[in-house]
Short mmCIF file of C-alpha atoms in Angstrom, two decimals:
data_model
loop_
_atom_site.label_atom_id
_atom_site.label_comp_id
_atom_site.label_asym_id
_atom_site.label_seq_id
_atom_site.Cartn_x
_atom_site.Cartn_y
_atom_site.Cartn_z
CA UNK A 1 14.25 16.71 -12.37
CA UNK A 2 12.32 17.16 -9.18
CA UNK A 3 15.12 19.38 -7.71
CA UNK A 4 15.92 21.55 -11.20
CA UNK A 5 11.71 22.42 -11.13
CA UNK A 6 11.90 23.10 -7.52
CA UNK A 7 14.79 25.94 -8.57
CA UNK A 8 13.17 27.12 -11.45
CA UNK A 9 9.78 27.51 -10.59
CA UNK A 10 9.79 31.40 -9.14
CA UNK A 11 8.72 31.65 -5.28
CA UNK A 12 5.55 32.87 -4.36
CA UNK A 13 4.83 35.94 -2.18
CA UNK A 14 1.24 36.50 -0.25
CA UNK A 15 0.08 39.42 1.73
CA UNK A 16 -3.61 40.10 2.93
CA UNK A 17 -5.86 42.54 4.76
CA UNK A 18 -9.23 42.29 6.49
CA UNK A 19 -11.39 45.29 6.87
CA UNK A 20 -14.68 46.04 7.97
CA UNK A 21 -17.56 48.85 7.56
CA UNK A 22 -18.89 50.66 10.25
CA UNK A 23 -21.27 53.17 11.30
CA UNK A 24 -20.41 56.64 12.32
CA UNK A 25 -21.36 57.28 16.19
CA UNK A 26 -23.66 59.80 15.37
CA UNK A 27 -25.47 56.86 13.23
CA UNK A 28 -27.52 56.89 10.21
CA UNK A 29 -29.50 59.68 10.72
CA UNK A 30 -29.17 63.64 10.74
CA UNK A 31 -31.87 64.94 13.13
CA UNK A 32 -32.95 68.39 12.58
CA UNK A 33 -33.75 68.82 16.37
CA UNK A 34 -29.97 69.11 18.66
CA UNK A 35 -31.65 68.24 21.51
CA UNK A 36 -32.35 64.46 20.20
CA UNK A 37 -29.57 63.94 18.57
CA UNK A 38 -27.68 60.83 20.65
CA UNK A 39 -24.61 59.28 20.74
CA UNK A 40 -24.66 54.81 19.46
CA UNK A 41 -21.89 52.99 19.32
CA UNK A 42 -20.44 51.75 16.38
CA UNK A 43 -19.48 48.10 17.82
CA UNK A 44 -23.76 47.84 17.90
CA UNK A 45 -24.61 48.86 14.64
CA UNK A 46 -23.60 46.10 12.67
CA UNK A 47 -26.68 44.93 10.90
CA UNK A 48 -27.37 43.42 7.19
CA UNK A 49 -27.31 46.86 6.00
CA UNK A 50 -23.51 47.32 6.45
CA UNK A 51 -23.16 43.55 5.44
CA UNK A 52 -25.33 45.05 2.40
CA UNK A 53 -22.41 47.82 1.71
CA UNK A 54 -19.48 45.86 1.77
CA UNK A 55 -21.21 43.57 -0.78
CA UNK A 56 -21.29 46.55 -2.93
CA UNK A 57 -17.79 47.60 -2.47
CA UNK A 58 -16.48 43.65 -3.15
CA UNK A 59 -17.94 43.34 -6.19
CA UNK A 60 -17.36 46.85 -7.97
CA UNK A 61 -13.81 45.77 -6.88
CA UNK A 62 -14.11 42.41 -8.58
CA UNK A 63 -13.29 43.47 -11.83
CA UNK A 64 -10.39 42.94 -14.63
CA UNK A 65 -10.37 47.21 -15.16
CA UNK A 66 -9.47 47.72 -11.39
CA UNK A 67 -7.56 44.65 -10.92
CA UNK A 68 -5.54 45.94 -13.67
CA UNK A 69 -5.73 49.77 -12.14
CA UNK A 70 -4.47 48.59 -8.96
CA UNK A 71 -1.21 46.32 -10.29
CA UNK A 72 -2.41 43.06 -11.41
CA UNK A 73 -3.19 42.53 -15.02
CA UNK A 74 -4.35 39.52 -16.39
CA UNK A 75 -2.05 36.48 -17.02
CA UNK A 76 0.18 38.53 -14.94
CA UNK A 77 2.78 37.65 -12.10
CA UNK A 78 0.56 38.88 -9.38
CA UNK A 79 -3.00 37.48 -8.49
CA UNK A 80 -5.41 39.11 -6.14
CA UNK A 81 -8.44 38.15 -4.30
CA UNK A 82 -11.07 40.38 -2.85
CA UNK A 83 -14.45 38.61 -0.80
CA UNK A 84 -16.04 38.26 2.34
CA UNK A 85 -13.75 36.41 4.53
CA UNK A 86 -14.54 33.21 3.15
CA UNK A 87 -11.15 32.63 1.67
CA UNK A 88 -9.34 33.46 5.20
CA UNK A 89 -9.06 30.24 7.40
CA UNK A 90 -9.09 32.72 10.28
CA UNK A 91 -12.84 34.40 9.83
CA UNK A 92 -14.93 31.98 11.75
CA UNK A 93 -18.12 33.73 10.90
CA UNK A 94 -18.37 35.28 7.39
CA UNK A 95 -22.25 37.04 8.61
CA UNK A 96 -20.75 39.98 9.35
CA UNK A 97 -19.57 43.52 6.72
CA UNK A 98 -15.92 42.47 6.26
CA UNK A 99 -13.85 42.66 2.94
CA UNK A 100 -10.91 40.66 2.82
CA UNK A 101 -7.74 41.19 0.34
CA UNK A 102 -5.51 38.94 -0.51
CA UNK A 103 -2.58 39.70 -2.85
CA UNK A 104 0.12 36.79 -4.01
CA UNK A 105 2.84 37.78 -6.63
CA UNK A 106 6.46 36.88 -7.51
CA UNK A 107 8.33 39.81 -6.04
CA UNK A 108 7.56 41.04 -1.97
CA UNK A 109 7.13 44.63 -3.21
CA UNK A 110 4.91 44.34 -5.63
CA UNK A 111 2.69 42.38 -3.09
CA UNK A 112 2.81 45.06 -1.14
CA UNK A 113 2.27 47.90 -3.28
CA UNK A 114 -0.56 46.13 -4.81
CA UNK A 115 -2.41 45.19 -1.36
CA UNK A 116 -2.32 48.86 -0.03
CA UNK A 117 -3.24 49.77 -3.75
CA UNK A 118 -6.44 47.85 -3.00
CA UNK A 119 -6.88 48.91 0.46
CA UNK A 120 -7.15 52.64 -0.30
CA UNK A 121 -9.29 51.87 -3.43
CA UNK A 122 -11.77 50.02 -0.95
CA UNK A 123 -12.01 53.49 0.92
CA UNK A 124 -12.66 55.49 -2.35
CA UNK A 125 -15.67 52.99 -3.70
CA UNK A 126 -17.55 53.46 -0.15
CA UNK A 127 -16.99 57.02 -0.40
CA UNK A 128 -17.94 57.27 -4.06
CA UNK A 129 -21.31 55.01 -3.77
CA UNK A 130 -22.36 57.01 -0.79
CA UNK A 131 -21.13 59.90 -2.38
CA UNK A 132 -23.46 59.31 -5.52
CA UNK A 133 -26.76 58.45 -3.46
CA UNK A 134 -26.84 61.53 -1.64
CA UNK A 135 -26.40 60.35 1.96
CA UNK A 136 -24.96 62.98 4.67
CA UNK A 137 -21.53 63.32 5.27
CA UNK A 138 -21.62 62.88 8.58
CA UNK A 139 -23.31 59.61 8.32
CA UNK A 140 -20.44 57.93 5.98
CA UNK A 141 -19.55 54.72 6.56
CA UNK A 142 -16.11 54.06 6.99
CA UNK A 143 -13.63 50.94 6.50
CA UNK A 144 -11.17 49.97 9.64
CA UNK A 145 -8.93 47.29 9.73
CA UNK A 146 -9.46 44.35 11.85
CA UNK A 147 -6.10 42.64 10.75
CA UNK A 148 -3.49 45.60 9.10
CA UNK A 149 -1.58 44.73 6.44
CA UNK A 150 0.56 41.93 6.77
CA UNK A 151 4.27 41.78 5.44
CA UNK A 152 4.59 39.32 2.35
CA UNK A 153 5.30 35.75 3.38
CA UNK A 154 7.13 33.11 1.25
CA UNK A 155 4.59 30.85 -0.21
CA UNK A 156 6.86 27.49 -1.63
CA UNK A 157 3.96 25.26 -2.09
CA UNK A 158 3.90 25.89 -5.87
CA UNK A 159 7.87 24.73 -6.05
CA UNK A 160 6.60 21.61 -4.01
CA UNK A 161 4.51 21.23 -6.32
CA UNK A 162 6.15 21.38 -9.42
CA UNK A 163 9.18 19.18 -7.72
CA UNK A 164 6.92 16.10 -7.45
CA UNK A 165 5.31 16.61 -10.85
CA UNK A 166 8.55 16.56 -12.40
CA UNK A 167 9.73 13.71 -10.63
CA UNK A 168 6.67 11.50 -11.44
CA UNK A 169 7.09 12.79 -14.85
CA UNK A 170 11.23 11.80 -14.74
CA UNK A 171 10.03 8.10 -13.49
CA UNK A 172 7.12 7.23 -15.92
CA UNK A 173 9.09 8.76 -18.54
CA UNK A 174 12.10 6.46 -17.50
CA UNK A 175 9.95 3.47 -16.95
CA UNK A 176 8.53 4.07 -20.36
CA UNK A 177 11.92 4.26 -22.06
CA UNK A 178 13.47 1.32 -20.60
CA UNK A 179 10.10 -0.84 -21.23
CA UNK A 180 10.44 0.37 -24.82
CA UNK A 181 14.60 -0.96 -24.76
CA UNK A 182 13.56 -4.22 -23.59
CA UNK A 183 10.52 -4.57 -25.82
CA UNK A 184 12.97 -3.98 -28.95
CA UNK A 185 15.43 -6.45 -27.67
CA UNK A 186 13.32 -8.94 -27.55
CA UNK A 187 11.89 -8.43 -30.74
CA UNK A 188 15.36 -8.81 -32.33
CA UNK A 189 16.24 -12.26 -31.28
CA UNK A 190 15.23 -14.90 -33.10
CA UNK A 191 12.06 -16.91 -32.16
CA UNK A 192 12.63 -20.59 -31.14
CA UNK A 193 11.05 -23.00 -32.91
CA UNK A 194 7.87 -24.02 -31.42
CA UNK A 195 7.52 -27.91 -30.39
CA UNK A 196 4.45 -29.77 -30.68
CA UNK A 197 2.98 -29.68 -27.53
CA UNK A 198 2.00 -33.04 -26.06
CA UNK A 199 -0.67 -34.89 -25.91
CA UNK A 200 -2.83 -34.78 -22.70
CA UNK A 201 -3.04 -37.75 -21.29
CA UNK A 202 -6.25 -39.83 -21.60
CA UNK A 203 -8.18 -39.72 -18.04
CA UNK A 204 -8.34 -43.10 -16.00
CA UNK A 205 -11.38 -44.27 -15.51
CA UNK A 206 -12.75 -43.20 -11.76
CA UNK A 207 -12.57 -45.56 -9.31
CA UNK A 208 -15.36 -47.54 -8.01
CA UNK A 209 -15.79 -47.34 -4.51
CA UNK A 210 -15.86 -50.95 -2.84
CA UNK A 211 -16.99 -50.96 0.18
CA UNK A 212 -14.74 -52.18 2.76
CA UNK A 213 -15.06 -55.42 4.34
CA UNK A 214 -15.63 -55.83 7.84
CA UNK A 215 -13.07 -57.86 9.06
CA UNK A 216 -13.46 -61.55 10.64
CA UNK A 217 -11.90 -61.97 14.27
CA UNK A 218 -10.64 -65.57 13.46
CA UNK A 219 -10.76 -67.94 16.57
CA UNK A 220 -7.03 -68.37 17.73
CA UNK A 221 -4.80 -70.74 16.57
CA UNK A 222 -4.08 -73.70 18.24
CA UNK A 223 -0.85 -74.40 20.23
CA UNK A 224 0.88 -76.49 18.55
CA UNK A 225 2.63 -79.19 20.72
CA UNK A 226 6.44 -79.74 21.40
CA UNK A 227 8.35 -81.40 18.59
CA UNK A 228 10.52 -84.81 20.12
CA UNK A 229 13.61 -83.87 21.06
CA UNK A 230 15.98 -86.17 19.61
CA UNK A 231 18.43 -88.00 21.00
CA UNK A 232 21.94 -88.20 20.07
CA UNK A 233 23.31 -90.69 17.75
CA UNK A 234 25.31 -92.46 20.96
CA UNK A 235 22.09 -92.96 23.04
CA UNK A 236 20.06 -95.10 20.46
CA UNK A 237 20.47 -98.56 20.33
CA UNK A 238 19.90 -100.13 16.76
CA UNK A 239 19.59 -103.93 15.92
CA UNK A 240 22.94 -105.60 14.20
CA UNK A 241 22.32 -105.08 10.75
CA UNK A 242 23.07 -108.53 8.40
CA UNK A 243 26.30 -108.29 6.45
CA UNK A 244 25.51 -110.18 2.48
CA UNK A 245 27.50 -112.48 1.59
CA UNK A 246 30.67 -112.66 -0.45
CA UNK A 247 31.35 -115.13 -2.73
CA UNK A 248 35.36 -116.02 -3.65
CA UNK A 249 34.90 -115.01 -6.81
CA UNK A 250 34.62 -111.46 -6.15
CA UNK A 251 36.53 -108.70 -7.42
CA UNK A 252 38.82 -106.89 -5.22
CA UNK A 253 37.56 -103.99 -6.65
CA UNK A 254 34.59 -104.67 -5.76
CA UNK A 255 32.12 -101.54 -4.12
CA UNK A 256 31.23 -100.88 -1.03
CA UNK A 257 27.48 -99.83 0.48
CA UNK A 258 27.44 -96.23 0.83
CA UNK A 259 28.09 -94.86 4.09
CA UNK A 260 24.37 -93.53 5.02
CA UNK A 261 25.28 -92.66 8.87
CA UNK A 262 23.94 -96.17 10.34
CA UNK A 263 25.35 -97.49 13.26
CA UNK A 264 27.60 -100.81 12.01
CA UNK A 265 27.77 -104.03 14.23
CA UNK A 266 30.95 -104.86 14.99
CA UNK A 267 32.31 -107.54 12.68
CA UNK A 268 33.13 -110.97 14.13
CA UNK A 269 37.51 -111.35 13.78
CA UNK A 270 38.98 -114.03 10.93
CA UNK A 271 40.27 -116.41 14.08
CA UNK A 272 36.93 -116.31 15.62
CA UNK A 273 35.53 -117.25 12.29
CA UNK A 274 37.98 -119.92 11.38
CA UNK A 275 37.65 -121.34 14.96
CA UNK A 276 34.01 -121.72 14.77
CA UNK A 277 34.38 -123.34 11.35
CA UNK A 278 36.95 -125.93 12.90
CA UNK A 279 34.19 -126.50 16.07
CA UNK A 280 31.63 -126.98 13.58
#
C-alpha cells in the first residue's frame, strides 16, 4: 500500500525568488537647483519606508484574481506563496524591503512560468502604485534580485508522506480485520458449561504468638561408671549342685531338668557307689 501511494501520489516541483526594493542613486528627491543635486548610494537607503513599499506590493499580490492571472487558480495543481522572507529558511533577518516568491506545482514548467509570471508582475505593481501617487520618475523604486530564479527542484516529501499514511492505514485496517475473524470464531463455538466454582476455604484462626522460652543450661550428666566385665563361663567356680533322688520305681521315661547353662558336678561312677555301699 505504502509503495502503490508513494507511485501514485504526483511529485512535487518548487522554485523561488527573493527580491528587494531600492532607491534610485539620485534618491528621493528632485532638486530644482543642479548644483545640489548629490549622488547616495542605494546600499544606504534602506529605511522603513522601502520596507513600507514592499508591504504594499506583497499584499496587492496576495490575492485569488492575480494568483489566478499569473497561473495558479484555486484548488489548482500549482500553489504559490508571496511574503517577506519569513517563509525562506535562508533570510536571517526579515527587517529589511524584500519580497520573496515561492512557486510549487506538479509539472517543472509550469513552476517556472508561473514564478517569472510573478516576478515581472512584482515590477509592474511598484511601478503602477508609484505611478498613481504622482512621484518623479527618476525617483522610482526599483526591484533587484538578491537570489535569481532558481530551477524547479523535486520536492518528494508529499509521496513520503502519503507512503506511511497508507501503510498505517494497510496495518490498522489488517489488524482490524483479523481481530474481527477471531472475534467471530470464537463466538461460533459452543460455550462450556460453567462449573460451580468452589468454595473458599474458611480462614484458620491466626496464630497466637507464644513467646519463646529461654532455654535451661542443665548441669551435666554424670559419668556413669564401668559396667563388670564378666568373666567367662570357664573361669567361675560354682558349688556342686545336689542331684534328687530317684526312687526304683521310676519310669524310664521319666524327664529330665532342663538344661539352663549351669555348670554340672561331675557324677560319682556306679563302682564307686557300689563300693562305698559294700564299705559302709
Amino acid at each position: 500500500m505504502g509503495v502503490a501511494v508513494y507511485a501514485v501520489v504526483p511529485v512535487s516541483y518548487t522554485a523561488d525568488v527573493s527580491l528587494v526594493l531600492a532607491t534610485p542613486v539620485n534618491g528621493g528627491t528632485v532638486s530644482t537647483d543642479k548644483t545640489k543635486q548629490g549622488l547616495t548610494n542605494p546600499f544606504l537607503s534602506f529605511n522603513d519606508a522601502l520596507k513600507t513599499g514592499a508591504s504594499i506590493v506583497i499584499l496587492s499580490m496576495n490575492t485569488q484574481d492575480v494568483w489566478t492571472q499569473l497561473g495558479a487558480p484555486k484548488d489548482g495543481p500549482t500553489e504559490i506563496t508571496i511574503d517577506d522572507g519569513r517563509t525562506n529558511p535562508n533570510v536571517l533577518d526579515i527587517s529589511g524591503p524584500y519580497i520573496y516568491i515561492r512557486v510549487e506545482s506538479e509539472s517543472p514548467g509550469q513552476a517556472s512560468a508561473v514564478l517569472m509570471a510573478a516576478r515581472d508582475r512584482v515590477a509592474t505593481e511598484l511601478y503602477k502604485w508609484q505611478k498613481a501617487l504622482g512621484a518623479p520618475a527618476n525617483t522610482f523604486i526599483t526591484s533587484t534580485d538578491i537570489v535569481p530564479p532558481s530551477r524547479p527542484e523535486a520536492d518528494y516529501s508529499m509521496n513520503w508522506q502519503g507512503a506511511i499514511g497508507g501503510g498505517l492505514l494497510c496495518l490498522f485496517l489488517g489488524l482490524g480485520i483479523a481481530y474481527g475473524v477471531v472475534i467471530r470464531r470464537a463466538g461460533a463455538q459452543p460455550k462450556p458449561l460453567e462449573q460451580p466454582e468452589p468454595a473458599a476455604p474458611v480462614a484458620a484462626p491466626a496464630a497466637v504468638s507464644v513467646p519463646t522460652p529461654v532455654p535451661v543450661t542443665a548441669p551435666p550428666a554424670p559419668v556413669p561408671s564401668p559396667a563388670p566385665v564378666a568373666q567367662p563361663v570357664e573361669a567361675q567356680v560354682d558349688e556342686p549342685v545336689a542331684l534328687p533322688d530317684l526312687d526304683d520305681d521310676s519310669s524310664a521315661t521319666m524327664e529330665f531338668p532342663a538344661y539352663r547353662g549351669e555348670h554340672l558336678s561331675p557324677v560319682p561312677g556306679p563302682r564307686k557307689a557300689n563300693q562305698d555301699d559294700g564299705e559302709e
